[in-house]
Structures are given as structure tokens and as C-alpha cells.
Amino acid sequence: MAALTLHHSCLQSSGHLSRRLYLLNFSNFPRNPVKNLIFGLNPAESSSFSLSTRGVAVAVRALCTVAAEDSPEKKMVKGIRVYEHGGPEVLKWEDVEVGEPKDGEIRVKNKAIGLNFIDIYYRKGVYKPASMPFTPGMEAVGEVVAVGSGLTGRKIGDLVAYAGNPMGAYAEEQILSADKVVPVPSSIDPIVAASIMLKGMTAQFLLRRCFKVESGHTILVHAAAGGVGSLLCQWANALEATVIGTVSTNEKAAQAKEDGCHHVIMYKNEDFVSRVNDITSGKGVDVVYDSVGKDTFKGSLACLKTRGYMVSFGQSSGSPDPIPLSDLAPKSLFLTRPSLMQYNETRDELLECAGEVLANVDAGIIRARVNHKYPLSRVADAHADLENRITSGSVVLLP
């Protein structure tokens, strides 16, 4: 059998593999059949050693194994990274690492990703991410492709959804804690589920827990044709409340009416405070759901009846100007700035909230209006359109 002698001089000039051979301290290798097969003599005894032709092939495989153990390969997928706060242009489409799931974790291959205004808040720096750079996105539906050791209750092939923390949905695959996902019924399309989970659970806690809407209540919904607004109108109508909604265009007005909005106000052409006063015969509304913020906040307070609830859950036009606490006193108003994360703190709360949303979708009580779909690689265009109020209903990103 032919033999090959490798000296340090040739090891130093023969590329990455040779450098690996040169740097390894072979004397520390345990004696085993593989080592005996590779080396023709003890490398600790000489500055050169012989390899058979077969030994060279085995050495390559062995060193590749050593290299893998030294620096474990991580799977690369495409995703979005943000390195600085700013406009849509800071959303960078690039390769991102995704590791293997640990105990209690799963790896999910995303089928559809929901776009939400909170993503814009994080991109602009209104809300601060835990670290920079970061991958945005707080809503997705996908297939489980790997399961951490010892995990029960989830298996490869399951279709699951998540909404809320952690961020990271803007990627082809992601690692998630198994207790943060919920199963998606086979009767619901993944694109529909991705478009409705975060918005639907937001509508659920706003209507059912933050202020419990019931028959006979009158409510005001700003941005009534938006992703959350559309669901609020549908759900509140099913609860037999009187729904007043504000919109910006005739097209959005038509959609809001279809979604169960009994009175539609074109806020660009009408003073919504005066119109609400007319519609309610001066009594005001029981609750205002305001996701607009700066442009509508003070007017929203003026629309409330005595002991009414002001629910400020967004700020698409900017943060509201501060008001003195005494402004609430004349009508004994309630003011809250709620977040879904605090209403779904426990696993039981998450399952109850998501379960009610998915059950209402299945029953046809609420329906997602997936009016816009973008490739994930074009998420910057989607952000610009949402921020400029060009979109209506839900926006979904497709990996």
C-alpha cells in the first residue's frame, strides 16, 4: 500500500486541512481503532508521520468531525435584521443563524407572518428591543420541524401559531418556547391564522377583559378599517353593541359597514366629536378604543359618557400629549393604556384568549380581511404602506 509522508513544512502550505493537522496536538488523542488506522506511527515520536492513502481519507473525515465539534455548524436561513432605528430602509434581508431547540423549545418553519403596527414602533425605536441588532416580528404560523429533548405535547409536523413575545418572526425559521405557541386547527388556513392571531387576541382582551362590552353598550372604534379595528367592529356587533367607527376614505367606510359598524365617520371631512355627540344624542359612548394616539386622544376623551372608559392601545399618529389628571374628574373617566402581554401572562390566559379567537373564526363570527400579501424580502414596502395608511385589513408576509 502506498504511503504518504507529511512534514510540518508541507502542512503549513497545504490549506485549511493542513493547518488543522498542524495545530492539533495528536499526542493528546486517545488510542483507538480510528487513530491507529489514520497514523502509521505515533506522531509524538517524530516531527513527521506517515499516512496511508486510505488514512488520508479517514483523516479528512476525522478532522471534519473535530472541526464540527470545535465550532458547531448553525443552520442559516433568510430573515430580517435591524442594526439601527429608522425608516423602512433599516430592514435588512440577509442570512441569519437558527440553532437547535433546547429543552422546552421547538424550531418552527414559518408559513406566514403577520405584520402589525407594533413592528413599526420597534423599528423606529418608539419601543426598545432587548438588544441590537434584532429581528422584528411578533406573529407567525408555521410547522414544527424540530423538538427539544424531553418535550411532550408538541411533535414534528404540528401546525402552531404564536403572537407576542419573543420577537423574531421575520425569518424563515425560528426557535420558540413550546409554551408560547398554540395549536392551529386544520380547518383554518395558515395565512388566515397568521393574519388574525395578534390582532384577534388584542380584540379579545379589549372587548372581553379590558372593558367587557355587552348588549346595549355604544362604542367608538378609531381606524375601524384597520387590522384590529375591523375585528373590533365585527366582534362588538356580534355582542349586540352599537358600533361607531372612524375611517379616512370611502373604500374604508364601505369595509367598516360590512364589518358591522353602524355609524361611520369620515374623520378627514367631519369633526368626529360633534358626530358622536349627534349619534348618541349628547350622551356619549361607553368606551373608546383608540389606536391612533396624538391626533385623536383629546377628542376621544370628549366623546365619553360619565364614567366612560378611554382605552388607548396604540399611537399610529404619535404619542398623545400629556394631560393633567384633573381632566378626568368632570365625568369621573377611566383611562388605561393596556398591552396584550400583560393580559396573557400565564399559559392558561393565552390558551383561553387564543381559543376564543380561533373558535370565533371557525364559527364565522369574525373573519380576517387579508387584503395585502408581501414577500418577506419586501417587508420594507409593507412597512411603508402600513405606516402611510395605504393598507386596510390585515397584512401578511410570506417567507
mmCIF file of N, CA and C in Angstrom, residues 60-113:
data_model
loop_
_atom_site.group_PDB
_atom_site.id
_atom_site.type_symbol
_atom_site.label_atom_id
_atom_site.label_comp_id
_atom_site.label_asym_id
_atom_site.label_seq_id
_atom_site.Cartn_x
_atom_site.Cartn_y
_atom_site.Cartn_z
ATOM 1 N N VAL A 60 -9.252 13.119 6.818
ATOM 2 C CA VAL A 60 -10.116 14.232 6.425
ATOM 3 C C VAL A 60 -11.452 14.151 7.150
ATOM 4 N N ARG A 61 -12.028 12.928 7.146
ATOM 5 C CA ARG A 61 -13.316 12.777 7.810
ATOM 6 C C ARG A 61 -13.189 13.043 9.312
ATOM 7 N N ALA A 62 -12.126 12.529 9.919
ATOM 8 C CA ALA A 62 -11.936 12.702 11.351
ATOM 9 C C ALA A 62 -11.759 14.169 11.712
ATOM 10 N N LEU A 63 -10.977 14.894 10.897
ATOM 11 C CA LEU A 63 -10.735 16.301 11.192
ATOM 12 C C LEU A 63 -11.977 17.138 10.977
ATOM 13 N N CYS A 64 -12.791 16.744 9.994
ATOM 14 C CA CYS A 64 -14.056 17.453 9.806
ATOM 15 C C CYS A 64 -14.941 17.283 11.035
ATOM 16 N N THR A 65 -14.900 16.072 11.615
ATOM 17 C CA THR A 65 -15.667 15.821 12.831
ATOM 18 C C THR A 65 -15.142 16.668 13.969
ATOM 19 N N VAL A 66 -13.799 16.739 14.104
ATOM 20 C CA VAL A 66 -13.192 17.557 15.147
ATOM 21 C C VAL A 66 -13.566 19.020 14.966
ATOM 22 N N ALA A 67 -13.519 19.491 13.721
ATOM 23 C CA ALA A 67 -13.858 20.885 13.450
ATOM 24 C C ALA A 67 -15.306 21.168 13.809
ATOM 25 N N ALA A 68 -16.177 20.206 13.487
ATOM 26 C CA ALA A 68 -17.590 20.392 13.802
ATOM 27 C C ALA A 68 -17.812 20.445 15.300
ATOM 28 N N GLU A 69 -17.044 19.615 16.034
ATOM 29 C CA GLU A 69 -17.178 19.634 17.484
ATOM 30 C C GLU A 69 -16.638 20.921 18.068
ATOM 31 N N ASP A 70 -15.542 21.426 17.468
ATOM 32 C CA ASP A 70 -14.959 22.674 17.961
ATOM 33 C C ASP A 70 -15.882 23.861 17.689
ATOM 34 N N SER A 71 -16.498 23.914 16.475
ATOM 35 C CA SER A 71 -17.340 25.031 16.077
ATOM 36 C C SER A 71 -18.610 24.474 15.451
ATOM 37 N N PRO A 72 -19.603 24.149 16.251
ATOM 38 C CA PRO A 72 -20.817 23.530 15.732
ATOM 39 C C PRO A 72 -21.459 24.387 14.651
ATOM 40 N N GLU A 73 -21.820 23.751 13.535
ATOM 41 C CA GLU A 73 -22.469 24.455 12.447
ATOM 42 C C GLU A 73 -23.880 24.848 12.872
ATOM 43 N N LYS A 74 -24.286 26.080 12.567
ATOM 44 C CA LYS A 74 -25.643 26.514 12.813
ATOM 45 C C LYS A 74 -26.336 26.689 11.470
ATOM 46 N N LYS A 75 -27.584 26.297 11.410
ATOM 47 C CA LYS A 75 -28.330 26.398 10.180
ATOM 48 C C LYS A 75 -28.542 27.862 9.836
ATOM 49 N N MET A 76 -28.372 28.183 8.562
ATOM 50 C CA MET A 76 -28.589 29.547 8.101
ATOM 51 C C MET A 76 -29.898 29.621 7.338
ATOM 52 N N VAL A 77 -30.711 30.599 7.652
ATOM 53 C CA VAL A 77 -31.958 30.850 6.948
ATOM 54 C C VAL A 77 -32.009 32.330 6.598
ATOM 55 N N LYS A 78 -32.948 32.694 5.765
ATOM 56 C CA LYS A 78 -33.116 34.105 5.422
ATOM 57 C C LYS A 78 -34.027 34.782 6.443
ATOM 58 N N GLY A 79 -33.701 36.026 6.738
ATOM 59 C CA GLY A 79 -34.518 36.770 7.685
ATOM 60 C C GLY A 79 -34.210 38.251 7.622
ATOM 61 N N ILE A 80 -34.863 39.011 8.458
ATOM 62 C CA ILE A 80 -34.691 40.462 8.517
ATOM 63 C C ILE A 80 -33.914 40.831 9.775
ATOM 64 N N ARG A 81 -32.927 41.704 9.618
ATOM 65 C CA ARG A 81 -32.186 42.218 10.762
ATOM 66 C C ARG A 81 -32.238 43.736 10.749
ATOM 67 N N VAL A 82 -32.315 44.312 11.958
ATOM 68 C CA VAL A 82 -32.319 45.762 12.134
ATOM 69 C C VAL A 82 -31.106 46.134 12.978
ATOM 70 N N TYR A 83 -30.213 46.959 12.413
ATOM 71 C CA TYR A 83 -28.981 47.354 13.094
ATOM 72 C C TYR A 83 -29.064 48.760 13.689
ATOM 73 N N GLU A 84 -30.051 49.542 13.239
ATOM 74 C CA GLU A 84 -30.255 50.884 13.771
ATOM 75 C C GLU A 84 -31.721 51.257 13.582
ATOM 76 N N HIS A 85 -32.227 52.117 14.446
ATOM 77 C CA HIS A 85 -33.613 52.547 14.332
ATOM 78 C C HIS A 85 -33.749 53.538 13.184
ATOM 79 N N GLY A 86 -34.913 53.515 12.553
ATOM 80 C CA GLY A 86 -35.137 54.437 11.446
ATOM 81 C C GLY A 86 -36.326 54.040 10.602
ATOM 82 N N GLY A 87 -36.290 54.469 9.332
ATOM 83 C CA GLY A 87 -37.370 54.191 8.400
ATOM 84 C C GLY A 87 -37.335 52.766 7.891
ATOM 85 N N PRO A 88 -38.204 52.434 6.943
ATOM 86 C CA PRO A 88 -38.263 51.074 6.409
ATOM 87 C C PRO A 88 -36.936 50.586 5.820
ATOM 88 N N GLU A 89 -36.088 51.521 5.427
ATOM 89 C CA GLU A 89 -34.808 51.134 4.805
ATOM 90 C C GLU A 89 -33.860 50.429 5.770
ATOM 91 N N VAL A 90 -34.104 50.483 7.076
ATOM 92 C CA VAL A 90 -33.212 49.810 8.037
ATOM 93 C C VAL A 90 -33.509 48.311 8.137
ATOM 94 N N LEU A 91 -34.562 47.848 7.472
ATOM 95 C CA LEU A 91 -34.913 46.420 7.479
ATOM 96 C C LEU A 91 -34.050 45.695 6.457
ATOM 97 N N LYS A 92 -33.084 44.917 6.916
ATOM 98 C CA LYS A 92 -32.092 44.285 6.040
ATOM 99 C C LYS A 92 -32.410 42.796 5.850
ATOM 100 N N TRP A 93 -32.493 42.369 4.609
ATOM 101 C CA TRP A 93 -32.759 40.973 4.236
ATOM 102 C C TRP A 93 -31.425 40.248 4.118
ATOM 103 N N GLU A 94 -31.159 39.280 4.996
ATOM 104 C CA GLU A 94 -29.862 38.632 4.997
ATOM 105 C C GLU A 94 -29.926 37.249 5.631
ATOM 106 N N ASP A 95 -28.797 36.569 5.632
ATOM 107 C CA ASP A 95 -28.706 35.263 6.276
ATOM 108 C C ASP A 95 -28.673 35.443 7.791
ATOM 109 N N VAL A 96 -29.456 34.627 8.493
ATOM 110 C CA VAL A 96 -29.457 34.643 9.947
ATOM 111 C C VAL A 96 -29.294 33.224 10.463
ATOM 112 N N GLU A 97 -28.714 33.089 11.636
ATOM 113 C CA GLU A 97 -28.498 31.773 12.233
ATOM 114 C C GLU A 97 -29.729 31.319 13.002
ATOM 115 N N VAL A 98 -30.005 30.046 12.915
ATOM 116 C CA VAL A 98 -31.036 29.447 13.762
ATOM 117 C C VAL A 98 -30.476 28.139 14.305
ATOM 118 N N GLY A 99 -30.433 28.009 15.605
ATOM 119 C CA GLY A 99 -29.824 26.845 16.226
ATOM 120 C C GLY A 99 -30.807 25.700 16.399
ATOM 121 N N GLU A 100 -30.421 24.742 17.204
ATOM 122 C CA GLU A 100 -31.283 23.612 17.525
ATOM 123 C C GLU A 100 -32.070 23.927 18.791
ATOM 124 N N PRO A 101 -33.317 23.454 18.873
ATOM 125 C CA PRO A 101 -34.119 23.726 20.071
ATOM 126 C C PRO A 101 -33.561 23.043 21.309
ATOM 127 N N LYS A 102 -33.598 23.751 22.423
ATOM 128 C CA LYS A 102 -33.168 23.206 23.711
ATOM 129 C C LYS A 102 -34.382 22.630 24.442
ATOM 130 N N ASP A 103 -34.167 22.240 25.689
ATOM 131 C CA ASP A 103 -35.280 21.717 26.482
ATOM 132 C C ASP A 103 -36.431 22.716 26.515
ATOM 133 N N GLY A 104 -37.630 22.246 26.223
ATOM 134 C CA GLY A 104 -38.797 23.112 26.266
ATOM 135 C C GLY A 104 -38.988 23.971 25.039
ATOM 136 N N GLU A 105 -38.142 23.795 24.019
ATOM 137 C CA GLU A 105 -38.200 24.632 22.828
ATOM 138 C C GLU A 105 -38.547 23.815 21.586
ATOM 139 N N ILE A 106 -38.997 24.530 20.561
ATOM 140 C CA ILE A 106 -39.249 23.936 19.253
ATOM 141 C C ILE A 106 -38.663 24.854 18.178
ATOM 142 N N ARG A 107 -38.340 24.265 17.040
ATOM 143 C CA ARG A 107 -37.964 25.082 15.877
ATOM 144 C C ARG A 107 -39.119 25.041 14.892
ATOM 145 N N VAL A 108 -39.525 26.212 14.430
ATOM 146 C CA VAL A 108 -40.706 26.331 13.581
ATOM 147 C C VAL A 108 -40.304 26.910 12.227
ATOM 148 N N LYS A 109 -40.769 26.276 11.164
ATOM 149 C CA LYS A 109 -40.594 26.800 9.807
ATOM 150 C C LYS A 109 -41.837 27.613 9.475
ATOM 151 N N ASN A 110 -41.676 28.916 9.392
ATOM 152 C CA ASN A 110 -42.823 29.803 9.231
ATOM 153 C C ASN A 110 -43.457 29.671 7.857
ATOM 154 N N LYS A 111 -44.775 29.598 7.860
ATOM 155 C CA LYS A 111 -45.544 29.567 6.624
ATOM 156 C C LYS A 111 -46.115 30.944 6.287
ATOM 157 N N ALA A 112 -46.441 31.715 7.300
ATOM 158 C CA ALA A 112 -46.990 33.053 7.117
ATOM 159 C C ALA A 112 -46.701 33.878 8.361
ATOM 160 N N ILE A 113 -46.446 35.166 8.165
ATOM 161 C CA ILE A 113 -46.047 36.062 9.248
ATOM 162 C C ILE A 113 -46.965 37.276 9.235
#
